[in-house]
């Protein structure tokens, strides 16, 4: 199987790429290294890594038309700065639309996407949140642009799976509370811990589930979480 991974040098994408390569699949990765790291992926005869942006439509069209993947795994996302609406829009909306359009144009069989739980808003109407909960992504440009991309995918006609994620932790994690605490402690700064509780999932568990989706398991939207909340203090 041939798999095209956007954001393939990031935490989630690189683990998926490794597992695909381990079982013999051919992998093409694109990553602009905004949050990914090239060293996350070692050289492999069945791996090609392109350092560029999915906002470049001509490049995306060229890569997908030449490679002709069976599956696209779309992990690329802009989220570093909550006030950077431009880059969120360029990567999450424009870049996402480019990848979805190319998937349709070049008849990609399956598309795997990753949505943020912020699509339900900061104050969900129900706890735990059911999959049918209305989307209220008005709290951040990240949530708005990620949800717009999921909406594009839903009307595309593609065979797709979208995972609405809890907090992903594990090796190569560069975002979220744990890396922030580590950085502050490394710099001799204090950490401020609130009473907030989060659902944490391990990145390799997610990657294994994504491989099942690549192989044809499931369709549409799914929650991916542990089902348990843990306080940040714990």
JSON list of C-alpha atoms in Angstrom, two decimals, residues 5-115:
[
{"chain": "A", "resi": 5, "resn": "UNK", "atom": "CA", "xyz": [1.19, 11.59, 5.16]},
{"chain": "A", "resi": 6, "resn": "UNK", "atom": "CA", "xyz": [0.93, 15.33, 5.70]},
{"chain": "A", "resi": 7, "resn": "UNK", "atom": "CA", "xyz": [2.72, 16.52, 8.82]},
{"chain": "A", "resi": 8, "resn": "UNK", "atom": "CA", "xyz": [4.63, 13.26, 8.76]},
{"chain": "A", "resi": 9, "resn": "UNK", "atom": "CA", "xyz": [7.56, 14.58, 10.81]},
{"chain": "A", "resi": 10, "resn": "UNK", "atom": "CA", "xyz": [5.29, 15.50, 13.72]},
{"chain": "A", "resi": 11, "resn": "UNK", "atom": "CA", "xyz": [4.43, 13.41, 16.75]},
{"chain": "A", "resi": 12, "resn": "UNK", "atom": "CA", "xyz": [1.41, 11.58, 15.32]},
{"chain": "A", "resi": 13, "resn": "UNK", "atom": "CA", "xyz": [2.49, 11.48, 11.68]},
{"chain": "A", "resi": 14, "resn": "UNK", "atom": "CA", "xyz": [5.97, 10.12, 12.36]},
{"chain": "A", "resi": 15, "resn": "UNK", "atom": "CA", "xyz": [4.67, 7.24, 14.50]},
{"chain": "A", "resi": 16, "resn": "UNK", "atom": "CA", "xyz": [2.17, 6.31, 11.79]},
{"chain": "A", "resi": 17, "resn": "UNK", "atom": "CA", "xyz": [4.90, 6.47, 9.14]},
{"chain": "A", "resi": 18, "resn": "UNK", "atom": "CA", "xyz": [7.18, 4.20, 11.19]},
{"chain": "A", "resi": 19, "resn": "UNK", "atom": "CA", "xyz": [4.49, 1.57, 11.67]},
{"chain": "A", "resi": 20, "resn": "UNK", "atom": "CA", "xyz": [3.58, 1.62, 7.97]},
{"chain": "A", "resi": 21, "resn": "UNK", "atom": "CA", "xyz": [7.23, 1.21, 6.97]},
{"chain": "A", "resi": 22, "resn": "UNK", "atom": "CA", "xyz": [7.71, -1.61, 9.48]},
{"chain": "A", "resi": 23, "resn": "UNK", "atom": "CA", "xyz": [5.04, -3.66, 7.74]},
{"chain": "A", "resi": 24, "resn": "UNK", "atom": "CA", "xyz": [6.34, -2.92, 4.24]},
{"chain": "A", "resi": 25, "resn": "UNK", "atom": "CA", "xyz": [4.19, -0.04, 2.98]},
{"chain": "A", "resi": 26, "resn": "UNK", "atom": "CA", "xyz": [5.55, 2.81, 0.84]},
{"chain": "A", "resi": 27, "resn": "UNK", "atom": "CA", "xyz": [5.32, 6.24, 2.47]},
{"chain": "A", "resi": 28, "resn": "UNK", "atom": "CA", "xyz": [5.55, 9.80, 1.13]},
{"chain": "A", "resi": 29, "resn": "UNK", "atom": "CA", "xyz": [5.72, 12.54, 3.78]},
{"chain": "A", "resi": 30, "resn": "UNK", "atom": "CA", "xyz": [5.32, 16.30, 3.50]},
{"chain": "A", "resi": 31, "resn": "UNK", "atom": "CA", "xyz": [6.07, 18.59, 6.46]},
{"chain": "A", "resi": 32, "resn": "UNK", "atom": "CA", "xyz": [7.04, 22.25, 6.77]},
{"chain": "A", "resi": 33, "resn": "UNK", "atom": "CA", "xyz": [8.78, 21.55, 10.12]},
{"chain": "A", "resi": 34, "resn": "UNK", "atom": "CA", "xyz": [6.81, 24.26, 11.94]},
{"chain": "A", "resi": 35, "resn": "UNK", "atom": "CA", "xyz": [6.37, 21.80, 14.81]},
{"chain": "A", "resi": 36, "resn": "UNK", "atom": "CA", "xyz": [7.71, 18.58, 13.28]},
{"chain": "A", "resi": 37, "resn": "UNK", "atom": "CA", "xyz": [11.33, 17.48, 13.35]},
{"chain": "A", "resi": 38, "resn": "UNK", "atom": "CA", "xyz": [13.14, 15.84, 10.44]},
{"chain": "A", "resi": 39, "resn": "UNK", "atom": "CA", "xyz": [15.08, 13.61, 12.85]},
{"chain": "A", "resi": 40, "resn": "UNK", "atom": "CA", "xyz": [11.82, 11.93, 13.90]},
{"chain": "A", "resi": 41, "resn": "UNK", "atom": "CA", "xyz": [12.07, 9.79, 10.75]},
{"chain": "A", "resi": 42, "resn": "UNK", "atom": "CA", "xyz": [15.20, 7.81, 9.90]},
{"chain": "A", "resi": 43, "resn": "UNK", "atom": "CA", "xyz": [16.14, 7.12, 6.30]},
{"chain": "A", "resi": 44, "resn": "UNK", "atom": "CA", "xyz": [14.32, 4.17, 4.75]},
{"chain": "A", "resi": 45, "resn": "UNK", "atom": "CA", "xyz": [14.27, 2.81, 1.17]},
{"chain": "A", "resi": 46, "resn": "UNK", "atom": "CA", "xyz": [10.46, 3.04, 1.08]},
{"chain": "A", "resi": 47, "resn": "UNK", "atom": "CA", "xyz": [10.29, 6.56, 2.56]},
{"chain": "A", "resi": 48, "resn": "UNK", "atom": "CA", "xyz": [10.48, 9.95, 0.85]},
{"chain": "A", "resi": 49, "resn": "UNK", "atom": "CA", "xyz": [10.28, 13.18, 2.86]},
{"chain": "A", "resi": 50, "resn": "UNK", "atom": "CA", "xyz": [9.44, 16.53, 1.25]},
{"chain": "A", "resi": 51, "resn": "UNK", "atom": "CA", "xyz": [10.07, 19.67, 3.33]},
{"chain": "A", "resi": 52, "resn": "UNK", "atom": "CA", "xyz": [7.42, 22.12, 2.16]},
{"chain": "A", "resi": 53, "resn": "UNK", "atom": "CA", "xyz": [3.91, 23.37, 2.85]},
{"chain": "A", "resi": 54, "resn": "UNK", "atom": "CA", "xyz": [0.55, 21.90, 1.87]},
{"chain": "A", "resi": 55, "resn": "UNK", "atom": "CA", "xyz": [-0.59, 25.49, 1.21]},
{"chain": "A", "resi": 56, "resn": "UNK", "atom": "CA", "xyz": [1.33, 25.13, -2.09]},
{"chain": "A", "resi": 57, "resn": "UNK", "atom": "CA", "xyz": [-1.44, 23.76, -4.31]},
{"chain": "A", "resi": 58, "resn": "UNK", "atom": "CA", "xyz": [0.75, 23.04, -7.34]},
{"chain": "A", "resi": 59, "resn": "UNK", "atom": "CA", "xyz": [3.16, 21.03, -5.20]},
{"chain": "A", "resi": 60, "resn": "UNK", "atom": "CA", "xyz": [0.37, 19.06, -3.49]},
{"chain": "A", "resi": 61, "resn": "UNK", "atom": "CA", "xyz": [-1.23, 18.25, -6.86]},
{"chain": "A", "resi": 62, "resn": "UNK", "atom": "CA", "xyz": [2.13, 17.17, -8.27]},
{"chain": "A", "resi": 63, "resn": "UNK", "atom": "CA", "xyz": [3.05, 14.96, -5.31]},
{"chain": "A", "resi": 64, "resn": "UNK", "atom": "CA", "xyz": [-0.31, 13.20, -5.19]},
{"chain": "A", "resi": 65, "resn": "UNK", "atom": "CA", "xyz": [-0.66, 12.78, -8.96]},
{"chain": "A", "resi": 66, "resn": "UNK", "atom": "CA", "xyz": [2.87, 11.34, -9.26]},
{"chain": "A", "resi": 67, "resn": "UNK", "atom": "CA", "xyz": [2.75, 9.14, -6.14]},
{"chain": "A", "resi": 68, "resn": "UNK", "atom": "CA", "xyz": [-0.89, 8.10, -6.55]},
{"chain": "A", "resi": 69, "resn": "UNK", "atom": "CA", "xyz": [-1.40, 7.01, -2.92]},
{"chain": "A", "resi": 70, "resn": "UNK", "atom": "CA", "xyz": [-4.02, 4.50, -1.87]},
{"chain": "A", "resi": 71, "resn": "UNK", "atom": "CA", "xyz": [-4.56, 6.44, 1.37]},
{"chain": "A", "resi": 72, "resn": "UNK", "atom": "CA", "xyz": [-3.93, 9.98, 2.59]},
{"chain": "A", "resi": 73, "resn": "UNK", "atom": "CA", "xyz": [-3.27, 10.44, 6.32]},
{"chain": "A", "resi": 74, "resn": "UNK", "atom": "CA", "xyz": [-3.71, 14.15, 7.01]},
{"chain": "A", "resi": 75, "resn": "UNK", "atom": "CA", "xyz": [-2.03, 15.09, 10.31]},
{"chain": "A", "resi": 76, "resn": "UNK", "atom": "CA", "xyz": [-0.63, 18.50, 9.28]},
{"chain": "A", "resi": 77, "resn": "UNK", "atom": "CA", "xyz": [-2.02, 21.38, 11.35]},
{"chain": "A", "resi": 78, "resn": "UNK", "atom": "CA", "xyz": [-1.07, 24.87, 12.47]},
{"chain": "A", "resi": 79, "resn": "UNK", "atom": "CA", "xyz": [-1.56, 25.47, 16.19]},
{"chain": "A", "resi": 80, "resn": "UNK", "atom": "CA", "xyz": [1.56, 27.08, 17.70]},
{"chain": "A", "resi": 81, "resn": "UNK", "atom": "CA", "xyz": [0.16, 30.59, 18.23]},
{"chain": "A", "resi": 82, "resn": "UNK", "atom": "CA", "xyz": [-3.53, 31.14, 19.08]},
{"chain": "A", "resi": 83, "resn": "UNK", "atom": "CA", "xyz": [-3.29, 34.69, 17.69]},
{"chain": "A", "resi": 84, "resn": "UNK", "atom": "CA", "xyz": [-1.78, 33.60, 14.37]},
{"chain": "A", "resi": 85, "resn": "UNK", "atom": "CA", "xyz": [-4.99, 33.37, 12.39]},
{"chain": "A", "resi": 86, "resn": "UNK", "atom": "CA", "xyz": [-3.16, 33.68, 9.07]},
{"chain": "A", "resi": 87, "resn": "UNK", "atom": "CA", "xyz": [-1.03, 30.55, 9.40]},
{"chain": "A", "resi": 88, "resn": "UNK", "atom": "CA", "xyz": [-3.92, 28.61, 10.93]},
{"chain": "A", "resi": 89, "resn": "UNK", "atom": "CA", "xyz": [-6.02, 29.51, 7.90]},
{"chain": "A", "resi": 90, "resn": "UNK", "atom": "CA", "xyz": [-3.27, 28.85, 5.34]},
{"chain": "A", "resi": 91, "resn": "UNK", "atom": "CA", "xyz": [-2.39, 25.41, 6.72]},
{"chain": "A", "resi": 92, "resn": "UNK", "atom": "CA", "xyz": [-5.68, 24.18, 8.15]},
{"chain": "A", "resi": 93, "resn": "UNK", "atom": "CA", "xyz": [-8.12, 25.62, 5.60]},
{"chain": "A", "resi": 94, "resn": "UNK", "atom": "CA", "xyz": [-6.22, 26.36, 2.38]},
{"chain": "A", "resi": 95, "resn": "UNK", "atom": "CA", "xyz": [-3.76, 23.49, 2.82]},
{"chain": "A", "resi": 96, "resn": "UNK", "atom": "CA", "xyz": [-6.51, 21.13, 3.89]},
{"chain": "A", "resi": 97, "resn": "UNK", "atom": "CA", "xyz": [-8.66, 22.09, 0.90]},
{"chain": "A", "resi": 98, "resn": "UNK", "atom": "CA", "xyz": [-5.66, 21.51, -1.39]},
{"chain": "A", "resi": 99, "resn": "UNK", "atom": "CA", "xyz": [-5.12, 17.99, -0.06]},
{"chain": "A", "resi": 100, "resn": "UNK", "atom": "CA", "xyz": [-8.82, 17.08, -0.16]},
{"chain": "A", "resi": 101, "resn": "UNK", "atom": "CA", "xyz": [-9.20, 18.47, -3.69]},
{"chain": "A", "resi": 102, "resn": "UNK", "atom": "CA", "xyz": [-6.17, 16.52, -4.91]},
{"chain": "A", "resi": 103, "resn": "UNK", "atom": "CA", "xyz": [-7.48, 13.36, -3.24]},
{"chain": "A", "resi": 104, "resn": "UNK", "atom": "CA", "xyz": [-10.68, 13.71, -5.24]},
{"chain": "A", "resi": 105, "resn": "UNK", "atom": "CA", "xyz": [-8.95, 14.69, -8.48]},
{"chain": "A", "resi": 106, "resn": "UNK", "atom": "CA", "xyz": [-6.53, 11.76, -8.40]},
{"chain": "A", "resi": 107, "resn": "UNK", "atom": "CA", "xyz": [-8.97, 9.18, -7.04]},
{"chain": "A", "resi": 108, "resn": "UNK", "atom": "CA", "xyz": [-7.39, 8.43, -3.67]},
{"chain": "A", "resi": 109, "resn": "UNK", "atom": "CA", "xyz": [-9.30, 5.53, -2.13]},
{"chain": "A", "resi": 110, "resn": "UNK", "atom": "CA", "xyz": [-9.35, 6.66, 1.51]},
{"chain": "A", "resi": 111, "resn": "UNK", "atom": "CA", "xyz": [-8.68, 9.77, 3.60]},
{"chain": "A", "resi": 112, "resn": "UNK", "atom": "CA", "xyz": [-7.81, 9.82, 7.33]},
{"chain": "A", "resi": 113, "resn": "UNK", "atom": "CA", "xyz": [-8.21, 13.08, 9.26]},
{"chain": "A", "resi": 114, "resn": "UNK", "atom": "CA", "xyz": [-7.69, 14.30, 12.84]},
{"chain": "A", "resi": 115, "resn": "UNK", "atom": "CA", "xyz": [-10.07, 16.75, 14.49]}
]
